XYZ file of C-alpha atoms in Angstrom:
389
model
C 8.390 18.349 15.508
C 9.245 17.458 11.934
C 8.093 14.022 10.740
C 8.895 12.104 7.569
C 5.909 9.891 6.680
C 6.437 6.951 4.332
C 4.919 3.503 3.829
C 4.482 0.519 1.501
C 8.130 -0.132 0.692
C 7.291 -3.721 -0.379
C 10.941 -4.727 -0.161
C 11.569 -7.789 -2.337
C 8.758 -7.097 -4.804
C 9.518 -6.988 -8.543
C 7.790 -4.846 -11.149
C 6.423 -7.434 -13.552
C 9.603 -9.412 -14.392
C 12.036 -6.623 -13.459
C 13.821 -6.851 -10.106
C 13.424 -3.695 -8.033
C 16.029 -4.248 -5.342
C 18.428 -1.638 -6.754
C 15.578 0.890 -6.997
C 14.512 0.046 -3.436
C 18.109 0.561 -2.257
C 18.160 3.943 -4.048
C 14.969 4.890 -2.217
C 16.531 3.991 1.155
C 19.525 6.162 0.219
C 17.126 9.007 -0.619
C 15.200 8.491 2.632
C 18.356 8.698 4.744
C 19.580 11.761 2.826
C 16.212 13.495 3.335
C 16.290 12.786 7.072
C 19.756 14.276 7.301
C 19.324 17.258 4.976
C 15.816 18.327 6.067
C 16.467 18.078 9.827
C 13.817 15.404 10.376
C 13.005 14.657 14.021
C 11.207 11.319 13.526
C 10.462 8.867 10.714
C 7.121 7.028 10.553
C 6.668 3.955 8.338
C 3.036 2.869 8.033
C 3.280 -0.785 7.103
C 4.030 -3.164 4.230
C 7.742 -2.931 4.819
C 8.091 -6.266 3.017
C 6.045 -7.632 0.134
C 5.356 -11.024 1.695
C 5.379 -12.801 5.026
C 8.676 -14.577 4.346
C 10.757 -12.067 2.370
C 13.859 -12.988 0.346
C 17.213 -12.634 2.087
C 18.267 -9.673 -0.069
C 15.166 -7.751 1.086
C 15.918 -8.542 4.740
C 19.485 -7.330 4.290
C 18.252 -4.063 2.751
C 15.833 -3.556 5.651
C 18.639 -4.237 8.113
C 20.817 -1.663 6.347
C 18.001 0.907 6.509
C 17.573 0.378 10.259
C 21.295 0.703 10.923
C 21.540 3.913 8.906
C 18.515 5.523 10.559
C 19.764 4.525 13.999
C 23.178 5.915 13.088
C 21.607 9.325 12.464
C 20.089 9.266 15.942
C 16.629 9.964 14.506
C 13.820 7.890 16.088
C 11.775 5.712 13.742
C 8.285 4.338 14.449
C 7.177 1.481 12.217
C 4.097 -0.773 11.981
C 3.365 -3.998 10.114
C 0.972 -4.037 7.152
C -1.210 -6.677 5.550
C 1.706 -7.951 3.432
C 4.074 -8.287 6.390
C 4.261 -11.087 8.900
C 3.696 -9.072 12.066
C 5.367 -11.746 14.155
C 8.446 -11.955 11.937
C 8.823 -8.179 11.544
C 8.473 -7.701 15.298
C 11.239 -10.139 16.305
C 13.719 -8.319 18.545
C 11.518 -5.223 18.826
C 12.450 -4.640 22.465
C 16.161 -4.721 21.748
C 15.883 -2.721 18.519
C 13.864 -0.126 20.410
C 16.948 0.723 22.467
C 18.523 2.010 19.245
C 15.528 4.289 18.614
C 13.767 2.014 16.098
C 10.298 1.351 17.487
C 8.502 -1.597 15.847
C 4.787 -1.802 16.615
C 3.382 -5.108 15.353
C 1.184 -6.319 18.245
C -2.488 -5.244 18.117
C -2.683 -5.385 21.911
C -0.164 -2.518 22.136
C -2.302 -0.033 20.151
C -2.884 2.108 23.228
C 0.761 2.134 24.337
C 2.568 4.992 22.570
C 6.161 5.803 21.808
C 6.783 9.153 23.522
C 9.137 11.607 21.839
C 9.839 15.139 23.027
C 10.559 18.445 21.364
C 10.853 22.028 22.645
C 7.077 22.194 23.208
C 6.591 18.940 25.103
C 5.552 15.355 24.422
C 4.362 13.829 21.160
C 2.713 10.399 21.544
C 3.059 8.027 18.575
C 0.473 5.220 18.496
C 1.130 2.299 16.162
C -1.938 0.465 14.814
C -0.588 -2.430 12.738
C -2.841 -3.978 10.109
C -5.791 -5.407 12.045
C -7.279 -8.479 10.339
C -10.806 -8.363 11.795
C -11.362 -12.113 12.125
C -8.087 -12.512 14.039
C -8.374 -9.567 16.453
C -12.098 -9.084 17.082
C -12.086 -11.161 20.285
C -9.039 -9.346 21.662
C -10.767 -6.007 21.037
C -14.129 -7.199 22.358
C -16.144 -6.551 19.209
C -19.030 -8.842 18.298
C -18.744 -8.882 14.519
C -15.552 -8.965 12.482
C -15.240 -5.791 10.424
C -12.572 -3.180 9.692
C -14.499 -0.268 11.151
C -15.361 -2.141 14.352
C -11.795 -3.201 15.153
C -10.298 0.175 14.188
C -12.865 1.969 16.347
C -11.940 -0.295 19.263
C -8.236 0.360 18.695
C -8.800 4.119 18.505
C -10.849 3.992 21.718
C -7.704 2.691 23.410
C -5.650 5.458 21.814
C -8.039 8.193 22.963
C -8.266 6.732 26.469
C -4.480 6.750 26.841
C -4.204 10.253 25.378
C -6.862 11.590 27.757
C -4.812 10.398 30.716
C -1.700 12.274 29.585
C -0.625 15.834 30.311
C -2.675 18.527 28.663
C -1.066 19.664 25.427
C 0.362 16.266 24.548
C 0.264 16.038 20.763
C -0.539 12.775 19.015
C 0.341 10.862 15.853
C -1.348 7.609 14.787
C 0.171 5.181 12.296
C -2.419 2.907 10.676
C -2.584 0.479 7.769
C -6.111 0.569 6.346
C -8.346 1.561 3.445
C -9.994 4.857 4.425
C -13.072 6.130 2.596
C -12.123 8.679 -0.037
C -8.830 7.003 -0.865
C -8.082 6.018 -4.464
C -6.823 2.432 -4.838
C -4.580 0.967 -7.549
C -4.164 -2.540 -8.968
C -1.148 -3.391 -6.820
C -2.779 -3.445 -3.369
C -4.016 -6.711 -1.922
C -7.790 -6.795 -1.383
C -8.695 -6.489 2.329
C -12.495 -6.591 1.934
C -14.267 -8.180 4.909
C -18.020 -8.687 5.078
C -18.373 -6.889 1.773
C -16.685 -3.743 3.144
C -13.066 -2.661 2.699
C -13.109 1.066 3.554
C -13.569 2.801 6.905
C -14.582 6.460 7.411
C -11.889 8.992 8.255
C -13.912 9.954 11.340
C -12.680 6.770 13.009
C -9.439 8.670 13.655
C -10.978 11.795 15.201
C -9.211 13.197 18.239
C -5.555 12.988 17.162
C -3.323 15.543 15.490
C -1.956 13.536 12.552
C -2.778 10.142 11.015
C -0.009 8.585 8.915
C -1.725 6.026 6.703
C -0.382 3.118 4.711
C -1.900 0.567 2.311
C -2.945 2.630 -0.727
C -0.074 3.224 -3.148
C -0.994 6.744 -4.267
C 0.040 9.758 -2.188
C -3.269 11.262 -1.027
C -4.778 13.778 1.358
C -8.000 12.487 2.913
C -8.159 15.481 5.261
C -5.460 17.933 6.371
C -4.739 15.601 9.280
C -5.260 12.221 7.567
C -2.885 11.365 4.727
C -1.452 8.486 2.705
C 2.197 8.736 1.729
C 1.767 6.080 -0.960
C 4.463 3.657 -2.058
C 7.859 5.170 -2.927
C 8.039 3.089 -6.126
C 5.457 1.946 -8.692
C 4.329 -1.674 -8.458
C 1.702 -1.759 -11.242
C 0.928 0.119 -14.443
C -2.190 1.489 -12.751
C 0.278 3.774 -10.927
C 1.549 5.348 -14.166
C 0.082 8.747 -13.235
C 1.306 8.671 -9.625
C 3.842 11.150 -8.327
C 5.851 9.030 -5.899
C 6.710 10.924 -2.737
C 6.823 11.100 1.054
C 5.166 13.615 3.380
C 7.372 16.007 5.338
C 5.080 17.051 8.189
C 5.687 19.848 10.670
C 3.627 19.498 13.847
C 3.631 22.808 15.670
C 3.208 23.562 19.367
C -0.586 23.450 19.133
C -0.726 20.333 16.957
C -1.382 22.185 13.694
C -0.169 20.307 10.610
C 1.918 21.741 7.790
C 2.736 19.142 5.109
C 5.069 19.174 2.105
C 5.609 16.457 -0.493
C 9.156 15.204 -1.021
C 9.581 13.429 -4.353
C 11.162 9.978 -4.498
C 13.608 8.855 -7.191
C 11.833 6.788 -9.863
C 14.018 4.317 -11.769
C 12.097 4.580 -15.048
C 8.921 6.283 -16.267
C 5.775 4.212 -16.883
C 3.694 4.426 -20.052
C 0.356 2.834 -20.946
C -0.013 2.799 -24.728
C -3.121 1.790 -26.654
C -3.762 1.309 -30.363
C -3.080 -1.001 -33.258
C 0.404 -2.439 -33.474
C 1.208 -0.484 -36.650
C 0.050 2.774 -35.061
C 2.187 2.216 -31.964
C 5.243 1.468 -34.084
C 4.782 4.472 -36.388
C 3.360 7.306 -34.231
C 6.083 9.968 -33.756
C 4.270 11.328 -30.693
C 5.220 8.143 -28.810
C 8.979 8.749 -29.126
C 9.026 10.156 -25.588
C 8.057 6.718 -24.237
C 10.824 4.740 -25.929
C 12.866 4.446 -22.717
C 9.864 3.900 -20.419
C 8.499 0.686 -18.967
C 5.583 0.084 -21.310
C 2.218 -1.624 -21.056
C 0.857 -1.918 -24.602
C -2.812 -2.626 -25.261
C -3.316 -3.746 -28.860
C -6.676 -3.060 -30.442
C -6.074 -4.920 -33.732
C -9.168 -6.852 -34.843
C -6.886 -9.839 -35.572
C -3.933 -10.635 -33.356
C -0.774 -9.624 -35.259
C 2.253 -11.872 -35.657
C 5.144 -11.547 -33.182
C 3.744 -8.453 -31.462
C 6.125 -8.448 -28.486
C 9.227 -8.844 -30.626
C 8.119 -6.028 -32.896
C 7.173 -3.737 -30.007
C 10.477 -4.201 -28.202
C 12.349 -3.041 -31.297
C 10.949 0.418 -30.646
C 10.078 0.142 -26.938
C 12.803 -2.132 -25.512
C 11.338 -2.008 -21.989
C 7.887 -3.313 -22.879
C 6.781 -5.467 -19.935
C 3.079 -6.062 -20.474
C 1.098 -6.883 -23.604
C -2.716 -6.821 -23.539
C -5.068 -7.688 -26.398
C -8.371 -5.811 -26.545
C -9.716 -5.975 -30.107
C -12.134 -3.166 -30.834
C -15.516 -4.890 -30.965
C -19.072 -3.950 -30.196
C -19.768 -3.879 -26.424
C -22.166 -6.825 -26.721
C -19.582 -8.981 -28.538
C -19.286 -12.317 -26.718
C -15.570 -12.398 -27.499
C -14.741 -9.461 -25.223
C -11.882 -10.759 -23.092
C -12.617 -12.490 -19.812
C -9.983 -10.354 -18.067
C -11.636 -7.177 -19.318
C -15.038 -8.299 -18.052
C -13.574 -9.003 -14.617
C -11.527 -5.814 -14.345
C -12.344 -3.841 -11.209
C -14.687 -6.486 -9.783
C -14.274 -7.978 -6.318
C -14.122 -11.698 -5.564
C -17.625 -11.412 -4.134
C -19.005 -9.840 -7.312
C -17.321 -12.428 -9.528
C -18.779 -15.270 -7.447
C -22.262 -13.732 -7.553
C -22.012 -13.321 -11.333
C -20.988 -16.972 -11.657
C -24.038 -18.075 -9.666
C -26.264 -15.958 -11.915
C -24.631 -17.403 -15.051
C -25.030 -21.014 -13.931
C -28.468 -20.766 -12.337
C -30.098 -18.011 -14.338
C -30.674 -15.835 -11.270
C -28.302 -14.213 -8.816
C -27.891 -15.197 -5.148
C -30.397 -13.954 -2.614
C -29.411 -12.040 0.538
C -28.782 -15.219 2.538
C -26.608 -16.702 -0.195
C -24.678 -13.441 -0.531
C -23.948 -13.591 3.203
C -22.746 -17.198 2.853
C -20.364 -16.166 0.069
C -19.056 -13.206 2.140
C -18.461 -15.473 5.126
C -16.604 -17.948 2.919
C -14.281 -15.285 1.503
C -13.690 -13.834 4.978
C -12.869 -17.307 6.339
C -10.344 -17.907 3.552
C -8.665 -14.568 4.254
C -8.510 -15.281 7.986
C -7.095 -18.751 7.306
C -4.408 -17.234 5.088
C -3.522 -14.857 7.910
C -3.225 -17.709 10.384
C -1.069 -19.750 8.001
C 1.243 -16.772 7.492
C 1.611 -16.497 11.256
C 2.480 -20.194 11.464
C 5.071 -19.839 8.710
C 6.641 -16.923 10.575
C 7.121 -18.910 13.777
C-alpha cells in the first residue's frame, strides 16, 4: 500500500504580514497531482489542518475544495485534529464525510477504532490519535497524572489491544500529533509543554508498522518507522533551512517501510541576513537573496536611520527587522527578546522570581508554577471547545 503522509497545513495562517492562501492553494493542487501521478492508495494528514480553532472562511473553503478533490479521485484520506484545530469543529459531519472516503478522527475515545483499508496483501488498520491535551483526556484514559507520555501510552494500549484481536498479518499505521523525543522544533509551533515535559519517547509507538507524525514543522526521521512530514510551507524564519516535503511511503506485504520525500512548491525562498546596515546593502554576495523573504538582523552599534526603507530598496521582500548591536556578553543593554530566546514560559517565570527575590524558586514553588501554566493551557483548550460549539 502506498501512503502519502502530510501534516501541519495551518490553513489561514499568514507568514508575517504576507497572506499565504494562494501558496496553500498551490500546495493542495500539488498534493492532488501527487496522489494522481504517483498512484497513491491513501492520504494521511496528521493534524493542524487549520491554524486556529475558528478559521477564516477562505481557509474553510480551501479545505472543502481539498476534500472534494481527494474524494473525486477515489483515494481514501485519514485525517486527525492537531493542537491548533478545534477537534469538535473539524469533526462536524465526520460520519457523513466518511461515506465519501474522507475519514476524520477527532475524538480521543475512538483511538482504538481503526479505519480499515485493503490492498492485494490484506488489511491495513489506520488508527487516528488526535492531539491529546493531557488535562482534558486523562480521566477518559484512566491515567492518574496529566502528562503527554501517560495519555499517549494509554491511547497506544488501546491501539495494540485492537490490533492483537485482528487477523494475523494485519498491518498498522498510526497518525499522531505530538512532540517525540529526537525531533527538532522550530519557532512556529505552539508550545505543548505539560508538567515541565513536552516530548515523549518514540518507544511509546512500538508495535505498529508506521507512525505518521504531525506537530513539528521540519520533515524528520525519528526512526525508519516513525517520521514527521513537517509543514508543506514555511511559517517562521527559523524554517529557512527546511526542505518542505511530504513522505511517500510504501508499506509492503510484511509491513516493511520504504519512504521517499516528495518536495512541495515553495512560494519564495527565505533568507536570514546579519550584519551592519551598510554591509547588507553593499555586499555583492547577498545578490542571490534580493527576491527572497528576508529577516535582517542589524548589528550596528547605533540604530541607523530609516533602516527598513533602505533595506527594502535592495531587498523588497524584507519582512522582519531585528536589532542586535554587537556588545560584550555582559552588557546590560542586550535585548530582552534575545535574552528570552529559546526559553520556556516556566524558565522565564523562574528567572523572574530569582530577579525579584534574589533566589530562584524551590522545588515546591516550581511545581506550583508548572501547575499554573498547565491549568492555563487546559482552560484555553476548554474555551476553544466552547467557541467551536
